[in-house]
Structures are given as structure tokens and as C-alpha cells.
Amino acid sequence: MSAPQFDQARRQIADTCRELARRGLVLGTAGNVSVRVARPGSAEADAFGTSDAFAITPTGGDFATMEAHHVVLVDADGHVLAGDLQPTSELGLHLGLYRSSDTGAIVHTHAPMATAVSCVLDELPCIHYQMLALGGAIPVATYATFGTQELVRSVLGAMEGRPAVLMANHGALTHGQNLEIAVAHTLLLEWACEMYWRAASIGKPRALDTEQQMAVIRQVLVRNYGTTQPIAEAD
Ligand SMILES: [Zn+2]
């Protein structure tokens, strides 16, 4: 069984896995990535004879050597629709997030800085305005054994609509409307964790207060921050 969207998602997920390994964010098999492939009523869903479909990495899949054919397709209940391998042991976590949100892609890693911070803090304070792209301060979900419903409840409970969460003594989970954005959130979270670690090594990091964060959001709206602008339109 195949469809262009699944083939494309498989290639995209495999490329992303190798890139995450190359950047040192995933060691061996320590992570998982998924993409929403079909929504209810879509042509893709009809092609698969299902309502929802998600492409996801296999359990035990080595990120550095991930290939498109390793990626499997599952429905909303976790049944394998296509592919030869068993899906990741964190399948329940991915499906739980897809069920509770409209998100399009999810990345879970044991990235070193995020994992280190998750072993110490109950929340990563908003120490830099770039963190507002992740919703500001990042909650740390209570520890639970990997692959359990307890971990799913802990992570989804801590997330509360944010695109990123740290998982105590475990790692990080980010999501976004597509895989590119989900990966960008992973990279930004890892950067923020490293900045916190560097700052904390020389003193107590200051956090931005609510008023400072609101001022940044107003400034972003006024200046259209983060986008290039023709000279004629710039002030
Ligand atoms: Zn994990």
C-alpha cells in the first residue's frame, strides 16, 4: 500500500533523522519522529482505507542510517497500515498528541543539553526573548517510564498548547504544523537549554518578566521580526 504523501513523508523523516544524528541531537536509536500524512475524509485517507494516518520511525531505528523504507505508516489506533517494521515504543505519545491537537509533525530526542536541563529543573525559565517562539518558559513533564500511558499523560499535561516540552530525566519533545517547524523548535529548545547551562555556570540566570515578554511580542508585531523586508518598506 502506498501513496505519494506517504512516500514523501518517509523520505522527509529519514532525511531529518540523519540530520538530527549528524548534529549530535540523537545518539543511535534515542529518538523518534512522525508526520501526519492523512486527515479524515482526505484522498490519502481514502487510499489507505482509514481516517487518519501517520508516518513514524520504527522502534530500534538507528537515526544515522535511517532510510525511507524503515519508516512505517500507522492509523490513529496504532495499527500498521504500511511498512515492514514495528513502530517506535513512543507511538502512544505521538498518537496522544495528534489526538489532542491539530499538529502536523512531532520530534522527540534525548538531545544532550535538553536532557541535562531536564535532570535538574522543574521549568526552564524564559531567559531569552527567542524562547517566546516556544511559548516562553518551558515546562518539565514529571518523570515516567518510557513507552507508558503515564508518560503520555505527564507530557500532554505539561504541554498545555505549547510547541515544546522537556521530559524529566529523559529528553525533549517538540511539534509543529510541519516537520521543518517541529525540527526548528527542537533546535531552538536545544539552543535555549545550552544558553541556560552556560549562564548558570557563571551565576544565577535572570528570567524575563511578564512585562518584558509582552513588550517583545508587541515589538515583533510592529517590526515583523524574523522576515526580510525590502528597503522601501523598512523604517
Ligand atoms: Zn525517549
Coordinates of N, CA and C and ligand atoms in Angstrom, one line a residue:
M1 N 0.8 -1.2 0.0 CA 0.0 0.0 0.0 C 0.9 1.3 0.0
S2 N 0.6 2.2 -0.9 CA 1.4 3.4 -0.9 C 0.6 4.6 -1.4
A3 N 1.1 5.7 -1.2 CA 0.5 7.0 -1.6 C 1.6 8.0 -1.7
P4 N 1.6 8.9 -2.6 CA 2.6 9.9 -2.8 C 3.0 10.6 -1.5
Q5 N 1.9 11.0 -0.7 CA 2.1 11.7 0.6 C 3.0 10.8 1.6
F6 N 2.7 9.5 1.6 CA 3.4 8.6 2.5 C 4.9 8.5 2.0
D7 N 5.1 8.3 0.7 CA 6.4 8.2 0.2 C 7.2 9.5 0.5
Q8 N 6.6 10.6 0.3 CA 7.3 11.9 0.6 C 7.6 12.0 2.1
A9 N 6.6 11.6 2.9 CA 6.8 11.7 4.4 C 8.0 10.8 4.8
R10 N 8.0 9.6 4.2 CA 9.1 8.6 4.5 C 10.5 9.2 4.2
R11 N 10.6 9.8 3.0 CA 11.9 10.4 2.7 C 12.2 11.6 3.6
Q12 N 11.2 12.4 3.9 CA 11.5 13.6 4.7 C 11.9 13.2 6.2
I13 N 11.2 12.2 6.7 CA 11.5 11.7 8.0 C 12.9 11.1 8.1
A14 N 13.3 10.3 7.1 CA 14.6 9.6 7.0 C 15.7 10.7 6.9
D15 N 15.5 11.7 6.1 CA 16.4 12.8 5.9 C 16.6 13.6 7.3
T16 N 15.5 13.8 7.9 CA 15.5 14.5 9.2 C 16.3 13.7 10.3
C17 N 16.0 12.4 10.3 CA 16.7 11.6 11.3 C 18.2 11.6 11.1
R18 N 18.6 11.5 9.9 CA 20.1 11.5 9.6 C 20.7 12.9 10.0
E19 N 19.9 14.0 9.7 CA 20.4 15.3 10.1 C 20.5 15.5 11.6
L20 N 19.5 15.0 12.3 CA 19.5 15.1 13.8 C 20.7 14.3 14.4
A21 N 21.0 13.2 13.8 CA 22.2 12.4 14.2 C 23.4 13.1 13.9
R22 N 23.5 13.7 12.7 CA 24.7 14.5 12.3 C 25.0 15.6 13.2
R23 N 23.9 16.3 13.7 CA 24.1 17.4 14.5 C 24.3 17.0 16.0
G24 N 24.3 15.7 16.3 CA 24.6 15.3 17.6 C 23.4 15.4 18.6
L25 N 22.2 15.5 18.0 CA 21.0 15.7 18.8 C 20.4 14.3 19.1
V26 N 20.7 13.3 18.3 CA 20.3 11.9 18.6 C 21.5 11.0 18.5
L27 N 21.6 10.2 19.5 CA 22.7 9.2 19.5 C 22.0 7.8 19.3
G28 N 22.4 7.1 18.3 CA 21.9 5.8 18.0 C 20.4 5.8 17.7
T29 N 19.7 5.1 18.6 CA 18.2 5.0 18.3 C 17.4 5.9 19.3
A30 N 18.0 6.8 20.0 CA 17.4 7.5 21.1 C 16.5 8.7 20.6
G31 N 15.5 8.4 19.9 CA 14.5 9.5 19.5 C 13.5 8.9 18.5
N32 N 12.5 9.7 18.2 CA 11.5 9.3 17.2 C 10.8 10.5 16.6
V33 N 10.4 10.3 15.3 CA 9.9 11.4 14.5 C 8.7 10.9 13.8
S34 N 7.7 11.8 13.7 CA 6.5 11.4 13.0 C 5.9 12.6 12.2
V35 N 5.0 12.3 11.2 CA 4.4 13.3 10.4 C 2.9 12.8 10.1
R36 N 2.0 13.8 10.2 CA 0.6 13.5 9.9 C 0.5 13.4 8.4
V37 N 0.1 12.3 7.9 CA 0.0 12.0 6.4 C -1.4 12.2 5.9
A38 N -2.4 11.8 6.6 CA -3.8 11.9 6.1 C -4.7 12.4 7.2
R39 N -5.7 13.2 6.8 CA -6.7 13.6 7.7 C -8.0 13.0 7.3
P40 N -9.0 12.9 8.2 CA -10.3 12.3 7.9 C -10.9 12.9 6.6
G41 N -11.4 12.0 5.7 CA -12.1 12.5 4.5 C -11.2 12.9 3.4
S42 N -9.8 12.9 3.6 CA -8.9 13.2 2.5 C -8.7 12.1 1.5
A43 N -8.2 12.4 0.3 CA -8.0 11.4 -0.7 C -7.0 10.4 -0.2
E44 N -6.0 10.9 0.6 CA -5.0 9.9 1.1 C -5.6 9.0 2.1
A45 N -6.5 9.5 3.0 CA -7.1 8.6 3.9 C -8.0 7.6 3.2
D46 N -8.7 8.0 2.2 CA -9.4 7.0 1.4 C -8.5 6.0 0.8
A47 N -7.4 6.4 0.3 CA -6.4 5.5 -0.4 C -6.0 4.4 0.6
F48 N -5.8 4.8 1.9 CA -5.4 3.9 2.9 C -6.6 3.1 3.6
G49 N -7.8 3.5 3.2 CA -9.0 2.9 3.9 C -9.1 3.2 5.3
T50 N -8.7 4.4 5.7 CA -8.7 4.8 7.1 C -9.1 6.3 7.3
S51 N -9.1 6.8 8.5 CA -9.5 8.2 8.7 C -8.2 9.0 8.8
D52 N -7.4 8.7 9.8 CA -6.1 9.4 10.0 C -5.0 8.4 9.7
A53 N -3.8 9.0 9.2 CA -2.7 8.2 9.0 C -1.4 9.0 9.4
F54 N -0.4 8.3 10.0 CA 0.8 9.0 10.4 C 2.0 8.2 10.0
A55 N 3.0 8.8 9.5 CA 4.3 8.2 9.2 C 5.2 8.3 10.4
I56 N 5.8 7.3 10.8 CA 6.6 7.3 12.1 C 7.8 6.4 12.0
T57 N 8.8 6.8 12.8 CA 10.1 6.0 12.8 C 9.8 4.6 13.5
P58 N 10.6 3.6 13.1 CA 10.5 2.3 13.7 C 11.2 2.2 15.1
T59 N 10.7 1.3 15.9 CA 11.4 1.0 17.2 C 12.8 0.4 16.8
G60 N 13.8 0.9 17.6 CA 15.2 0.4 17.3 C 15.8 1.0 16.1
G61 N 15.2 2.0 15.4 CA 15.8 2.5 14.2 C 17.0 3.4 14.5
D62 N 18.1 3.2 13.8 CA 19.3 4.0 14.0 C 19.2 5.3 13.2
F63 N 19.2 6.4 13.9 CA 19.0 7.7 13.2 C 20.0 8.0 12.1
A64 N 21.3 7.6 12.4 CA 22.4 8.0 11.4 C 22.2 7.3 10.1
T65 N 21.6 6.1 10.1 CA 21.5 5.3 8.9 C 20.0 5.1 8.5
M66 N 19.1 5.9 9.0 CA 17.7 5.8 8.7 C 17.4 5.9 7.2
E67 N 16.6 5.0 6.6 CA 16.3 5.1 5.2 C 14.7 5.2 5.1
A68 N 14.3 5.7 4.0 CA 12.8 5.9 3.8 C 12.0 4.6 4.1
H69 N 12.5 3.5 3.6 CA 11.7 2.2 3.8 C 11.6 1.7 5.2
H70 N 12.4 2.3 6.1 CA 12.3 1.9 7.5 C 11.1 2.6 8.2
V71 N 10.6 3.7 7.6 CA 9.5 4.4 8.2 C 8.2 3.7 8.0
V72 N 7.3 3.6 9.0 CA 6.1 2.9 8.9 C 4.9 3.8 8.9
L73 N 3.8 3.3 8.4 CA 2.5 4.1 8.4 C 1.5 3.5 9.4
V74 N 1.0 4.3 10.3 CA 0.0 3.7 11.2 C -1.3 4.6 11.2
D75 N -2.4 3.9 11.7 CA -3.6 4.7 11.8 C -3.7 5.3 13.3
A76 N -4.8 5.9 13.6 CA -5.0 6.6 14.8 C -4.9 5.7 16.0
D77 N -5.2 4.4 15.8 CA -5.1 3.4 16.9 C -3.8 2.7 17.0
G78 N -2.9 3.1 16.1 CA -1.5 2.5 16.1 C -1.4 1.2 15.3
H79 N -2.4 0.9 14.5 CA -2.3 -0.3 13.6 C -1.4 0.0 12.5
V80 N -0.5 -0.9 12.1 CA 0.4 -0.6 11.0 C -0.4 -0.8 9.7
L81 N -0.4 0.3 8.8 CA -1.0 0.2 7.5 C -0.1 -0.1 6.4
A82 N 1.2 0.3 6.6 CA 2.2 0.0 5.6 C 3.6 0.1 6.2
G83 N 4.5 -0.7 5.7 CA 5.9 -0.8 6.2 C 6.1 -2.1 6.8
D84 N 7.4 -2.5 7.0 CA 7.8 -3.8 7.5 C 8.2 -3.9 8.9
L85 N 8.4 -2.7 9.6 CA 8.9 -2.7 10.9 C 7.9 -2.3 12.0
Q86 N 8.2 -2.6 13.2 CA 7.3 -2.2 14.3 C 7.6 -0.7 14.6
P87 N 6.5 0.0 14.8 CA 6.7 1.5 15.1 C 7.4 1.7 16.5
T88 N 7.8 2.9 16.7 CA 8.5 3.3 17.9 C 7.8 2.9 19.2
S89 N 8.5 2.7 20.2 CA 7.8 2.4 21.5 C 7.1 3.6 22.1
E90 N 7.4 4.8 21.6 CA 6.7 6.0 22.0 C 5.5 6.4 21.1
L91 N 5.0 5.3 20.4 CA 3.9 5.5 19.5 C 2.7 6.2 20.2
G92 N 2.4 5.7 21.4 CA 1.3 6.3 22.2 C 1.4 7.7 22.5
L93 N 2.7 8.2 22.7 CA 2.9 9.6 22.9 C 2.6 10.4 21.7
H94 N 3.1 10.0 20.5 CA 2.8 10.7 19.3 C 1.3 10.7 19.0
L95 N 0.7 9.5 19.1 CA -0.8 9.5 18.7 C -1.6 10.3 19.7
G96 N -1.2 10.3 21.0 CA -1.9 11.1 22.0 C -1.8 12.6 21.7
L97 N -0.7 13.0 21.2 CA -0.5 14.5 20.9 C -1.3 14.8 19.6
Y98 N -1.3 13.9 18.6 CA -2.1 14.1 17.4 C -3.6 14.1 17.7
R99 N -4.0 13.3 18.7 CA -5.4 13.3 19.1 C -5.8 14.5 19.8
S100 N -4.9 15.1 20.6 CA -5.3 16.2 21.4 C -5.0 17.6 20.7
S101 N -4.4 17.6 19.5 CA -4.1 18.8 18.8 C -4.2 18.6 17.3
D102 N -4.0 19.8 16.6 CA -4.1 19.7 15.2 C -2.7 19.7 14.6
T103 N -1.7 19.4 15.4 CA -0.3 19.5 14.9 C 0.0 18.5 13.8
G104 N 1.0 18.9 13.0 CA 1.3 18.1 11.8 C 2.6 17.2 11.9
A105 N 3.5 17.5 12.9 CA 4.7 16.7 12.9 C 5.3 16.8 14.4
I106 N 5.9 15.7 14.8 CA 6.4 15.6 16.2 C 7.9 15.1 16.1
V107 N 8.7 15.7 17.0 CA 10.1 15.2 17.1 C 10.4 15.0 18.6
H108 N 10.9 13.8 18.9 CA 11.3 13.5 20.3 C 12.8 13.1 20.2
T109 N 13.6 13.7 21.1 CA 15.0 13.4 21.1 C 15.5 13.3 22.6
H110 N 16.7 12.8 22.8 CA 17.4 12.8 24.0 C 18.6 13.8 23.8
A111 N 18.3 14.9 23.2 CA 19.4 15.9 22.9 C 20.1 16.2 24.2
P112 N 21.5 16.4 24.1 CA 22.2 16.4 25.3 C 21.9 17.6 26.3
M113 N 21.8 18.8 25.7 CA 21.5 20.0 26.6 C 20.1 19.9 27.2
A114 N 19.1 19.6 26.4 CA 17.8 19.5 26.8 C 17.7 18.4 27.9
T115 N 18.3 17.3 27.7 CA 18.2 16.2 28.7 C 18.9 16.5 30.0
A116 N 20.1 17.2 29.9 CA 20.8 17.7 31.1 C 19.9 18.6 31.9
V117 N 19.3 19.6 31.3 CA 18.4 20.5 32.0 C 17.2 19.8 32.6
S118 N 16.7 18.8 31.9 CA 15.5 18.1 32.4 C 15.8 17.3 33.6
C119 N 17.1 17.0 33.9 CA 17.5 16.3 35.1 C 17.6 17.2 36.3
V120 N 17.5 18.5 36.1 CA 17.8 19.4 37.2 C 16.6 20.3 37.5
L121 N 16.0 20.9 36.4 CA 15.0 21.9 36.6 C 13.6 21.4 36.5
D122 N 12.6 22.1 37.2 CA 11.2 21.8 37.0 C 10.6 22.6 35.9
E123 N 11.3 23.7 35.5 CA 10.9 24.5 34.4 C 12.1 25.3 33.9
L124 N 12.2 25.4 32.6 CA 13.3 26.2 32.0 C 12.8 27.6 31.9
P125 N 13.4 28.6 32.7 CA 12.9 29.9 32.7 C 13.0 30.6 31.3
C126 N 12.2 31.6 31.0 CA 12.4 32.3 29.8 C 13.5 33.3 30.0
I127 N 14.7 32.9 29.6 CA 15.9 33.8 29.8 C 16.2 34.6 28.5
H128 N 15.6 34.3 27.4 CA 15.9 35.0 26.2 C 14.6 35.1 25.4
Y129 N 14.5 36.3 24.7 CA 13.2 36.5 24.0 C 12.9 35.5 22.9
Q130 N 14.0 34.9 22.3 CA 13.7 33.9 21.2 C 12.9 32.7 21.7
M131 N 12.9 32.5 23.1 CA 12.2 31.4 23.6 C 10.7 31.7 23.5
L132 N 10.3 32.9 23.3 CA 8.8 33.2 23.1 C 8.3 32.4 21.9
A133 N 9.1 32.0 21.0 CA 8.7 31.2 19.8 C 8.2 29.8 20.3
L134 N 8.7 29.5 21.5 CA 8.3 28.2 22.1 C 7.3 28.4 23.2
G135 N 6.7 29.6 23.3 CA 5.7 29.9 24.4 C 6.3 30.4 25.6
G136 N 7.7 30.8 25.6 CA 8.3 31.3 26.8 C 9.0 30.2 27.7
A137 N 8.7 30.3 29.0 CA 9.3 29.2 29.9 C 8.8 27.8 29.4
I138 N 9.7 26.9 29.5 CA 9.4 25.5 29.1 C 9.2 24.6 30.3
P139 N 8.0 24.0 30.4 CA 7.7 23.1 31.5 C 8.5 21.8 31.4
V140 N 8.8 21.2 32.5 CA 9.4 19.9 32.5 C 8.4 18.9 33.0
A141 N 8.0 18.0 32.1 CA 7.0 17.0 32.5 C 7.6 16.0 33.5
T142 N 6.8 15.6 34.5 CA 7.2 14.7 35.5 C 7.7 13.4 34.9
Y143 N 8.7 12.8 35.5 CA 9.3 11.5 35.0 C 8.3 10.4 35.1
A144 N 8.3 9.6 34.0 CA 7.6 8.3 34.0 C 8.3 7.4 33.0
T145 N 8.2 6.1 33.2 CA 8.9 5.1 32.3 C 8.5 5.3 30.8
F146 N 9.5 5.2 30.0 CA 9.3 5.4 28.5 C 8.3 4.4 28.0
G147 N 7.5 4.8 27.0 CA 6.5 3.9 26.4 C 5.3 3.6 27.2
T148 N 5.1 4.4 28.3 CA 3.9 4.1 29.1 C 2.8 5.2 29.0
Q149 N 1.6 4.8 29.3 CA 0.5 5.8 29.3 C 0.7 6.9 30.4
E150 N 1.4 6.5 31.4 CA 1.7 7.5 32.5 C 2.6 8.6 31.9
L151 N 3.6 8.2 31.0 CA 4.4 9.3 30.4 C 3.6 10.1 29.4
V152 N 2.7 9.5 28.7 CA 1.8 10.2 27.8 C 1.0 11.3 28.5
R153 N 0.4 10.9 29.7 CA -0.4 11.8 30.5 C 0.5 12.9 31.0
S154 N 1.7 12.6 31.5 CA 2.6 13.6 32.0 C 3.0 14.6 31.0
V155 N 3.4 14.1 29.8 CA 3.8 15.1 28.7 C 2.7 15.9 28.2
L156 N 1.6 15.3 27.9 CA 0.4 16.1 27.4 C -0.1 17.1 28.4
G157 N -0.1 16.7 29.7 CA -0.5 17.6 30.7 C 0.4 18.8 30.9
A158 N 1.7 18.6 30.7 CA 2.7 19.7 30.9 C 2.6 20.6 29.7
M159 N 2.3 20.1 28.5 CA 2.4 20.8 27.2 C 1.5 22.0 27.1
E160 N 0.2 21.8 27.5 CA -0.8 22.8 27.5 C -0.7 23.8 26.3
G161 N -0.8 23.2 25.1 CA -0.8 24.0 23.9 C 0.5 24.6 23.5
R162 N 1.6 24.3 24.2 CA 2.9 24.8 23.8 C 3.5 23.9 22.7
P163 N 4.5 24.4 21.9 CA 5.1 23.6 20.9 C 6.3 22.8 21.4
A164 N 6.6 22.9 22.7 CA 7.8 22.2 23.2 C 7.7 21.9 24.7
V165 N 8.2 20.8 25.1 CA 8.2 20.4 26.5 C 9.5 19.6 26.8
L166 N 10.0 19.8 28.0 CA 11.1 18.9 28.4 C 10.5 17.8 29.2
M167 N 11.2 16.6 29.2 CA 10.7 15.4 29.9 C 11.7 15.0 30.9
A168 N 11.3 15.1 32.2 CA 12.3 14.9 33.3 C 13.1 13.7 33.1
N169 N 14.5 13.9 33.3 CA 15.4 12.8 33.2 C 15.3 11.9 31.9
H170 N 14.8 12.5 30.8 CA 14.5 11.8 29.6 C 15.0 12.6 28.4
G171 N 14.4 13.7 28.1 CA 14.7 14.4 26.9 C 13.8 15.5 26.5
A172 N 13.5 15.7 25.3 CA 12.6 16.8 24.8 C 11.6 16.3 23.8
L173 N 10.5 17.0 23.7 CA 9.5 16.8 22.6 C 9.0 18.1 22.1
T174 N 9.1 18.2 20.8 CA 8.6 19.4 20.1 C 7.6 19.0 19.0
H175 N 6.8 20.0 18.6 CA 5.9 19.7 17.4 C 5.7 21.0 16.6
G176 N 5.0 20.8 15.5 CA 4.7 22.0 14.7 C 3.8 21.6 13.5
Q177 N 3.4 22.6 12.7 CA 2.4 22.3 11.7 C 3.1 21.4 10.6
N178 N 4.4 21.5 10.5 CA 5.1 20.5 9.5 C 6.4 20.1 10.2
L179 N 7.1 19.2 9.5 CA 8.3 18.6 10.1 C 9.4 19.7 10.2
E180 N 9.5 20.6 9.2 CA 10.5 21.6 9.2 C 10.4 22.5 10.5
I181 N 9.1 22.8 10.9 CA 8.9 23.6 12.0 C 9.2 22.9 13.3
A182 N 8.7 21.6 13.3 CA 9.0 20.8 14.5 C 10.5 20.6 14.8
V183 N 11.3 20.5 13.7 CA 12.7 20.4 13.9 C 13.3 21.7 14.3
A184 N 12.8 22.8 13.8 CA 13.3 24.1 14.2 C 13.0 24.4 15.7
H185 N 11.9 23.9 16.2 CA 11.6 24.0 17.6 C 12.6 23.2 18.4
T186 N 12.9 22.0 17.9 CA 13.9 21.2 18.6 C 15.3 21.9 18.7
L187 N 15.7 22.5 17.6 CA 17.0 23.2 17.6 C 17.0 24.4 18.5
L188 N 15.8 25.1 18.5 CA 15.7 26.3 19.3 C 15.7 25.9 20.8
L189 N 15.0 24.9 21.1 CA 15.0 24.4 22.5 C 16.4 24.0 23.0
E190 N 17.1 23.3 22.1 CA 18.4 22.8 22.5 C 19.3 24.0 22.7
W191 N 19.2 25.0 21.8 CA 20.0 26.3 22.0 C 19.7 26.9 23.3
A192 N 18.4 27.0 23.6 CA 18.0 27.7 24.9 C 18.5 27.0 26.1
C193 N 18.5 25.6 26.0 CA 19.0 24.8 27.2 C 20.5 25.1 27.3
E194 N 21.2 25.1 26.2 CA 22.6 25.4 26.2 C 22.9 26.8 26.8
M195 N 22.1 27.8 26.4 CA 22.3 29.1 26.9 C 22.1 29.2 28.4
Y196 N 21.1 28.4 28.9 CA 20.8 28.4 30.3 C 22.0 27.7 31.0
W197 N 22.5 26.6 30.5 CA 23.6 25.9 31.1 C 24.8 26.8 31.2
R198 N 25.1 27.5 30.1 CA 26.3 28.4 30.1 C 26.1 29.5 31.1
A199 N 24.9 30.1 31.1 CA 24.7 31.3 32.0 C 24.7 30.8 33.5
A200 N 24.1 29.6 33.7 CA 24.1 29.1 35.1 C 25.5 28.7 35.6
S201 N 26.4 28.5 34.7 CA 27.8 28.1 35.1 C 28.5 29.3 35.6
I202 N 28.1 30.5 35.4 CA 28.8 31.7 35.9 C 27.9 32.5 36.9
G203 N 26.7 32.1 37.1 CA 25.8 32.8 38.1 C 24.4 32.4 37.9
K204 N 23.5 33.1 38.6 CA 22.0 32.7 38.5 C 21.4 33.5 37.4
P205 N 21.0 32.7 36.3 CA 20.4 33.4 35.1 C 19.2 34.2 35.5
R206 N 19.1 35.5 34.9 CA 17.9 36.3 35.1 C 16.8 35.8 34.1
A207 N 15.6 35.8 34.5 CA 14.5 35.4 33.6 C 13.8 36.7 33.2
L208 N 13.3 36.8 32.0 CA 12.5 37.9 31.5 C 11.1 37.9 32.2
D209 N 10.7 39.0 32.8 CA 9.4 39.0 33.5 C 8.3 39.2 32.4
T210 N 7.0 39.1 32.9 CA 5.9 39.1 32.0 C 5.8 40.3 31.2
E211 N 6.1 41.5 31.8 CA 6.1 42.8 31.0 C 7.1 42.8 29.9
Q212 N 8.3 42.3 30.2 CA 9.4 42.3 29.2 C 9.0 41.3 28.1
Q213 N 8.4 40.2 28.4 CA 7.9 39.3 27.4 C 6.8 39.9 26.5
M214 N 5.9 40.6 27.1 CA 4.8 41.2 26.4 C 5.4 42.3 25.4
A215 N 6.4 43.1 25.9 CA 7.0 44.1 25.1 C 7.6 43.5 23.9
V216 N 8.2 42.3 24.0 CA 8.8 41.7 22.9 C 7.8 41.3 21.8
I217 N 6.7 40.7 22.3 CA 5.6 40.3 21.4 C 5.0 41.5 20.7
R218 N 4.9 42.7 21.4 CA 4.4 43.9 20.7 C 5.4 44.3 19.6
Q219 N 6.7 44.3 20.0 CA 7.8 44.7 19.0 C 7.8 43.8 17.8
V220 N 7.6 42.5 18.0 CA 7.6 41.5 16.9 C 6.5 41.9 15.9
L221 N 5.3 42.2 16.5 CA 4.2 42.6 15.6 C 4.4 43.9 14.9
V222 N 5.0 44.8 15.5 CA 5.3 46.1 14.9 C 6.4 46.0 13.8
R223 N 7.4 45.3 14.1 CA 8.6 45.2 13.2 C 8.6 44.0 12.3
N224 N 7.6 43.2 12.4 CA 7.5 42.0 11.5 C 8.9 41.2 11.7
Y225 N 9.3 41.1 12.9 CA 10.6 40.5 13.2 C 10.8 39.1 12.6
G226 N 12.0 38.8 12.1 CA 12.3 37.5 11.6 C 12.0 37.3 10.1
T227 N 11.6 38.4 9.4 CA 11.4 38.3 8.0 C 12.2 39.4 7.3
T228 N 12.7 39.1 6.1 CA 13.4 40.1 5.3 C 12.4 41.1 4.8
Q229 N 12.8 42.3 4.6 CA 11.9 43.3 4.1 C 12.6 44.2 3.1
P230 N 12.0 44.6 2.0 CA 12.6 45.4 1.0 C 12.9 46.8 1.7
I231 N 14.0 47.5 1.2 CA 14.4 48.8 1.8 C 13.3 49.8 1.8
A232 N 12.5 49.8 0.7 CA 11.4 50.8 0.5 C 10.4 50.7 1.6
E233 N 10.2 49.5 2.2 CA 9.2 49.3 3.2 C 9.7 49.3 4.6
A234 N 11.1 49.3 4.7 CA 11.7 49.3 6.0 C 11.7 50.7 6.6
D235 N 11.6 50.8 7.9 CA 11.6 52.2 8.5 C 13.0 52.5 9.1
Ligands
ZN1 ZN 12.8 8.9 24.6

